[in-house]
Amino acid sequence: MRKKLVLSIIIFTILFIIDQVLKYGFTHFNLNIDGPYMSLQLAYNYGVAFSMFSFLAEYLKYIQLSMVIAGFIYLLKNKEVFTEYYLPITLLFAGGLSNILDRFTYGGVVDYLYWHYGFEFAIFNFADIIINCAVAIIIFMQIKQWQAERKEKKNKS
């Protein structure tokens, strides 16, 4: 458990710093670049995914911070969950807390990766990629666990 916690803190710190440095660069220097498929373009998201709930912009930072704190408390009481899912949890916390810090620092989440080839897609950031990777890892782990349980049941019968 201790080894996983230390590794988790290291990964969290590295990813959090990378994301914040990228966002600082886009907010303080003109890093906008137009490309044929993807552009780098500064934008602020005052809502959540695809700007949903932007009418709650002033309160989202507190709502999201409360959710992170609740998740942290849950993990303190259920250490086995952290032990099993420490990597995706670390990714979720790094991306989530970095985006929450944006809300306190810039008033909204700093986005800059704009996909526009074939269809207009949302503008997103490195933290969003981290969060999506965490969700993919959790889904993969759940599928593997389900398959193992199914195989075990089949072997018992």
PDB file of C-alpha atoms in Angstrom, residues 21-33 40-42 44 110-113:
ATOM      1  CA  VAL A  21       2.436  24.597 -17.089  1.00  0.00           C
ATOM      2  CA  LEU A  22       0.634  23.992 -20.397  1.00  0.00           C
ATOM      3  CA  LYS A  23      -2.336  26.062 -19.255  1.00  0.00           C
ATOM      4  CA  TYR A  24      -0.065  28.848 -18.008  1.00  0.00           C
ATOM      5  CA  GLY A  25       1.598  28.917 -21.419  1.00  0.00           C
ATOM      6  CA  PHE A  26      -1.714  29.253 -23.234  1.00  0.00           C
ATOM      7  CA  THR A  27      -3.063  31.922 -20.884  1.00  0.00           C
ATOM      8  CA  HIS A  28       0.078  34.071 -20.753  1.00  0.00           C
ATOM      9  CA  PHE A  29       1.684  33.585 -24.175  1.00  0.00           C
ATOM     10  CA  ASN A  30       0.079  33.522 -27.581  1.00  0.00           C
ATOM     11  CA  LEU A  31       0.529  29.833 -28.381  1.00  0.00           C
ATOM     12  CA  ASN A  32      -2.377  29.592 -30.828  1.00  0.00           C
ATOM     13  CA  ILE A  33      -1.526  27.487 -33.899  1.00  0.00           C
ATOM     14  CA  LEU A  40      -4.118  24.957 -30.494  1.00  0.00           C
ATOM     15  CA  GLN A  41      -6.570  27.634 -29.479  1.00  0.00           C
ATOM     16  CA  LEU A  42      -7.171  29.163 -26.059  1.00  0.00           C
ATOM     17  CA  TYR A  44     -12.337  28.935 -21.348  1.00  0.00           C
ATOM     18  CA  VAL A 110      -8.473  26.456 -19.640  1.00  0.00           C
ATOM     19  CA  ASP A 111      -8.903  24.452 -22.846  1.00  0.00           C
ATOM     20  CA  TYR A 112      -6.625  24.585 -25.880  1.00  0.00           C
ATOM     21  CA  LEU A 113      -6.761  21.387 -27.987  1.00  0.00           C
TER      22      LEU A 113
END
